Coordinates of C-alpha atoms in Angstrom, one line a residue:
X1 CA -164.5 -38.4 308.6
X2 CA -162.9 -41.6 309.5
X3 CA -167.0 -43.0 307.5
X4 CA -165.7 -40.8 304.2
X5 CA -162.6 -41.0 304.1
X6 CA -161.9 -45.0 303.8
X7 CA -166.1 -45.0 301.9
X8 CA -164.5 -47.4 299.0
X9 CA -164.2 -49.9 302.1
X10 CA -168.3 -49.3 303.4
X11 CA -169.4 -50.1 299.6
X12 CA -167.7 -53.6 299.5
X13 CA -170.4 -55.5 302.2
X14 CA -173.3 -54.0 300.5
X15 CA -172.4 -54.2 296.5
X16 CA -171.8 -58.5 297.9
X17 CA -175.0 -58.7 298.8
X18 CA -176.6 -57.9 296.3
X19 CA -174.8 -59.8 294.3
X20 CA -174.9 -62.4 296.1
X21 CA -178.5 -61.5 296.7
X22 CA -179.1 -61.5 292.4
X23 CA -177.8 -63.7 291.9
X24 CA -179.9 -66.6 294.2
X25 CA -183.0 -64.9 293.1
X26 CA -181.6 -66.0 289.7
X27 CA -180.5 -69.4 290.7
X28 CA -183.4 -70.2 293.0
X29 CA -186.7 -67.3 292.3
X30 CA -189.0 -66.9 294.5
X31 CA -191.7 -69.3 295.9
X32 CA -195.2 -67.1 295.4
X33 CA -198.0 -67.6 298.3
X34 CA -200.6 -69.0 297.8
X35 CA -202.6 -65.1 297.1
X36 CA -200.0 -64.0 294.7
X37 CA -200.1 -67.1 292.8
X38 CA -204.0 -68.0 294.1
X39 CA -204.5 -71.9 295.4
X40 CA -205.6 -73.0 299.1
X41 CA -204.3 -72.6 302.8
X42 CA -205.5 -74.8 305.5
X43 CA -204.4 -74.6 309.3
X44 CA -205.5 -77.5 311.6
X45 CA -204.5 -78.1 314.6
X46 CA -204.8 -81.4 316.8
X47 CA -205.4 -81.2 320.9
X48 CA -204.5 -83.7 321.0
X49 CA -201.6 -85.6 320.3
X50 CA -200.5 -84.4 316.4
X51 CA -199.6 -87.1 313.9
X52 CA -197.1 -87.1 311.3
X53 CA -196.6 -86.0 308.6
X54 CA -196.8 -89.1 306.5
X55 CA -200.5 -90.4 308.1
X56 CA -201.1 -86.8 306.7
X57 CA -199.6 -87.9 303.8
X58 CA -201.5 -90.9 303.4
X59 CA -205.0 -89.8 304.7
X60 CA -205.8 -86.2 302.0
X61 CA -203.6 -89.0 299.4
X62 CA -207.1 -90.0 298.4
X63 CA -208.2 -87.0 297.7
X64 CA -206.2 -86.4 294.3
X65 CA -205.8 -82.5 295.5
X66 CA -203.2 -82.1 292.8
X67 CA -199.8 -81.4 294.9
X68 CA -199.8 -80.4 298.4
X69 CA -197.3 -78.6 301.1
X70 CA -197.4 -79.5 305.0
X71 CA -195.8 -78.1 307.4
X72 CA -195.7 -78.1 310.9
X73 CA -196.7 -75.3 312.9
X74 CA -196.3 -74.8 316.3
X75 CA -197.6 -77.7 318.3
X76 CA -199.5 -79.0 317.8
X77 CA -201.2 -78.0 313.9
X78 CA -200.3 -78.1 310.1
X79 CA -200.5 -75.7 307.1
X80 CA -201.3 -77.3 304.2
X81 CA -201.6 -75.4 301.2
X82 CA -202.2 -77.4 297.7
X83 CA -204.8 -76.0 294.1
X84 CA -208.1 -73.9 294.4
X85 CA -210.6 -76.6 296.3
X86 CA -214.1 -75.9 296.3
X87 CA -216.5 -76.3 299.2
X88 CA -216.9 -80.3 298.6
X89 CA -213.4 -80.7 298.3
X90 CA -212.6 -78.7 300.8
X91 CA -215.3 -81.3 304.1
X92 CA -214.5 -83.7 302.1
X93 CA -210.2 -82.8 303.0
X94 CA -210.6 -82.1 306.9
X95 CA -213.1 -85.4 307.5
X96 CA -209.4 -87.2 305.7
X97 CA -207.2 -85.2 308.5
X98 CA -209.5 -86.6 311.0
X99 CA -207.2 -89.6 311.8
X100 CA -209.2 -92.4 313.9
X101 CA -210.2 -91.2 317.3
X102 CA -207.3 -88.0 317.3
X103 CA -209.4 -84.8 316.5
X104 CA -208.7 -82.3 314.9
X105 CA -209.6 -78.0 315.2
X106 CA -209.9 -75.9 312.0
X107 CA -207.9 -72.8 313.1
X108 CA -208.3 -70.9 309.1
X109 CA -208.9 -71.5 305.5
X110 CA -208.1 -68.7 302.7
X111 CA -208.6 -69.7 299.3
X112 CA -208.2 -67.1 296.4
X113 CA -208.2 -67.7 292.6
X114 CA -204.9 -67.3 290.4
X115 CA -206.4 -64.5 288.4
X116 CA -207.1 -62.4 291.4
X117 CA -203.4 -64.1 293.3
X118 CA -202.2 -62.6 289.9
X119 CA -203.3 -59.4 290.0
X120 CA -202.4 -59.2 293.5
X121 CA -198.9 -59.9 292.4
X122 CA -198.7 -56.8 289.4
X123 CA -200.0 -54.5 291.5
X124 CA -197.8 -55.9 294.1
X125 CA -195.6 -54.4 292.5
X126 CA -196.9 -51.1 290.5
X127 CA -197.4 -50.0 294.2
X128 CA -193.3 -50.7 295.1
X129 CA -192.4 -49.0 291.5
X130 CA -194.9 -46.0 292.3
X131 CA -193.4 -45.3 295.5
X132 CA -189.7 -44.9 294.6
X133 CA -190.8 -42.7 292.2
X134 CA -192.8 -41.0 294.3
X135 CA -189.5 -40.2 296.8
X136 CA -187.1 -39.1 294.4
X137 CA -189.4 -36.6 292.9
X138 CA -190.3 -35.2 296.8
X139 CA -186.8 -35.4 297.7
X140 CA -185.5 -33.2 294.1
X141 CA -188.6 -31.1 294.8
X142 CA -187.7 -30.4 298.7
X143 CA -184.4 -30.2 298.2
X144 CA -183.9 -28.3 294.8
X145 CA -182.3 -25.1 296.9
X146 CA -179.4 -26.8 297.0
X147 CA -177.8 -26.9 293.7
X148 CA -173.9 -27.4 293.8
X149 CA -171.7 -29.2 294.5
X150 CA -174.4 -31.8 294.6
X151 CA -177.7 -31.0 292.2
X152 CA -180.8 -31.7 293.8
X153 CA -181.8 -35.2 291.9
X154 CA -178.6 -36.9 292.7
X155 CA -179.3 -36.8 296.5
X156 CA -183.3 -38.4 294.8
X157 CA -181.3 -41.0 292.4
X158 CA -178.7 -41.9 295.0
X159 CA -181.6 -42.2 298.0
X160 CA -183.5 -45.2 295.6
X161 CA -180.4 -46.8 294.6
X162 CA -179.6 -47.2 298.2
X163 CA -183.6 -48.4 298.7
X164 CA -183.1 -51.1 295.8
X165 CA -180.2 -52.2 298.3
X166 CA -182.7 -52.6 301.5
X167 CA -185.2 -54.2 299.8
X168 CA -183.0 -56.9 297.4
X169 CA -181.5 -58.1 300.1
X170 CA -184.3 -60.1 301.6
X171 CA -185.8 -60.5 299.3
X172 CA -182.6 -62.2 298.1
X173 CA -182.3 -64.5 301.8
X174 CA -186.0 -65.3 300.8
X175 CA -185.4 -66.5 297.6
X176 CA -183.0 -68.8 299.1
X177 CA -185.0 -70.0 302.0
X178 CA -187.7 -70.9 299.8
X179 CA -185.0 -73.4 298.3
X180 CA -184.2 -75.0 301.2
X181 CA -186.8 -74.5 303.8
X182 CA -190.5 -74.2 301.6
X183 CA -190.8 -70.1 303.0
X184 CA -193.4 -68.1 300.4
X185 CA -193.8 -64.6 299.2
X186 CA -197.2 -63.3 300.2
X187 CA -198.7 -60.1 300.5
X188 CA -197.5 -59.6 303.9
X189 CA -193.9 -60.3 302.3
X190 CA -194.6 -57.4 299.7
X191 CA -196.4 -54.7 303.0
X192 CA -192.7 -55.5 304.5
X193 CA -190.8 -54.1 301.8
X194 CA -193.2 -51.2 301.3
X195 CA -192.4 -51.2 305.2
X196 CA -189.2 -50.7 305.1
X197 CA -188.8 -48.4 302.1
X198 CA -191.2 -46.0 304.6
X199 CA -187.9 -46.4 307.3
X200 CA -185.6 -46.7 305.3
X201 CA -185.6 -42.9 303.2
X202 CA -186.1 -41.6 306.1
X203 CA -183.7 -42.2 307.7
X204 CA -181.2 -41.6 304.8
X205 CA -183.7 -38.1 304.4
X206 CA -182.1 -37.0 308.0
X207 CA -178.5 -37.3 306.6
X208 CA -179.3 -36.0 303.6
X209 CA -181.2 -33.0 305.2
X210 CA -178.4 -31.9 307.8
X211 CA -176.2 -31.9 304.4
X212 CA -178.6 -29.5 303.6
X213 CA -178.4 -26.8 307.1
X214 CA -174.5 -27.5 306.7
X215 CA -174.1 -26.6 303.6
X216 CA -177.2 -23.5 303.6
X217 CA -174.8 -22.2 306.9
X218 CA -171.3 -22.2 305.3
X219 CA -173.4 -20.3 302.3
X220 CA -174.7 -17.8 305.3
X221 CA -171.1 -17.3 306.4
X222 CA -169.4 -17.3 304.0
X223 CA -166.9 -20.5 304.7
X224 CA -165.2 -22.4 301.9
X225 CA -165.6 -26.0 303.2
X226 CA -165.6 -29.0 301.3
X227 CA -167.5 -30.9 299.9
X228 CA -166.5 -34.1 301.5
X229 CA -166.7 -32.5 304.8
X230 CA -169.9 -31.3 305.2
X231 CA -171.2 -34.8 304.6
X232 CA -168.7 -36.0 306.8
X233 CA -169.7 -33.9 310.0
X234 CA -173.2 -34.0 308.8
X235 CA -172.9 -38.3 309.3
X236 CA -171.2 -38.0 312.6
X237 CA -174.2 -35.1 313.5
X238 CA -176.9 -38.2 312.8
X239 CA -175.4 -41.5 313.2
X240 CA -176.3 -42.1 317.0
X241 CA -180.2 -40.9 316.5
X242 CA -179.9 -43.7 313.2
X243 CA -178.4 -46.1 315.1
X244 CA -180.9 -45.7 318.8
X245 CA -183.6 -45.5 316.0
X246 CA -183.1 -48.4 314.4
X247 CA -182.4 -51.0 317.5
X248 CA -185.4 -49.7 319.1
X249 CA -187.2 -51.2 316.2
X250 CA -185.2 -54.1 315.7
X251 CA -185.7 -55.7 319.6
X252 CA -190.0 -55.0 318.8
X253 CA -189.2 -57.2 315.8
X254 CA -186.7 -59.6 317.6
X255 CA -189.6 -59.4 320.3
X256 CA -192.1 -60.3 317.4
X257 CA -190.4 -63.3 315.8
X258 CA -189.6 -65.3 318.2
X259 CA -192.3 -64.6 321.0
X260 CA -194.9 -63.6 317.7
X261 CA -198.1 -66.3 315.9
X262 CA -196.2 -68.5 313.8
X263 CA -198.3 -66.4 310.4
X264 CA -195.7 -62.6 311.5
X265 CA -192.6 -64.9 311.6
X266 CA -191.6 -64.6 307.5
X267 CA -193.0 -60.8 308.5
X268 CA -190.7 -60.0 311.2
X269 CA -188.3 -61.3 309.8
X270 CA -188.5 -59.6 306.3
X271 CA -188.7 -56.1 308.3
X272 CA -185.3 -57.9 310.8
X273 CA -183.6 -58.1 308.0
X274 CA -184.4 -54.9 305.7
X275 CA -183.6 -52.5 309.2
X276 CA -179.6 -53.8 308.9
X277 CA -180.2 -52.8 305.3
X278 CA -181.3 -49.7 306.1
X279 CA -179.7 -48.8 309.0
X280 CA -176.1 -49.6 307.4
X281 CA -177.2 -47.8 303.9
X282 CA -178.3 -44.9 305.6
X283 CA -175.3 -43.9 307.0
X284 CA -172.2 -45.9 304.7
X285 CA -173.3 -46.1 301.8
X286 CA -176.7 -43.1 300.6
X287 CA -173.8 -39.3 302.3
X288 CA -170.4 -42.0 300.8
X289 CA -172.3 -41.6 297.1
X290 CA -172.7 -38.4 297.3
X291 CA -169.0 -37.8 297.9
X292 CA -168.2 -40.4 295.3
X293 CA -170.6 -38.9 293.1
X294 CA -169.8 -35.2 293.6
X295 CA -165.7 -36.0 292.7
X296 CA -166.8 -38.4 289.9
X297 CA -168.9 -35.2 288.3
X298 CA -165.6 -33.0 289.6
X299 CA -162.9 -34.6 287.8
X300 CA -164.6 -35.0 284.6
X301 CA -165.0 -30.1 284.5

């Protein structure tokens, strides 16, 4: 009941994070990865002694490959991002990276044309939109027998609002990380957002379903209980389950972030931030919003 009684205070943190994330997104924007914007990515490693970034830049400058972003990877590697290059340019690039007697090994090479990158980007946002639409339709159908005191479609609408909160926060984080550390959003980032939507909605549905069950029990037993008390009791009954489940997943994600390969660090970070936001919204945002909406509707009547 404490969460519901003081729900207005719990709205402050999400509101601040959403406003801040949108501001960061507007100011810095998102730095698209190769697979979303098109271009080439080459990862190399130097088994012996890794050269300095300046040596790499001086070696590739005569190739006229345009603007190139060089990022250190691990203890002995570099990740090079550039425009879409052909096989001849790739071969010349790999040869130029063999500085003197240093041994160089190509770990991976990816090249995606701008047309394919644009198609992947548009399909990614379409996928997110379809997921959100399918969720609201499903919740409206699943809660169709719950019409009092909150209509079934409102459960779906609130679920979508909280899901938007859950993905806006990692998007804002990567906007500022792209500006400060050159972090890029790629197809793995989109997969991370879709994963956040799936996990977060599961926690929200658990609480909503308990609200539905408690309303039905009161109806069957002809018990009169105000909606605020029903929602508060439902949160109390499910909060331990939600927190324990989320903590288990977050522990695994932290292991992936600190011990996993470099290529999955941004993916793990996306999920960590999204899971934290989703756990908070499922407990402190979604259900309290039901009460706020019910109170607002009752006042207007």
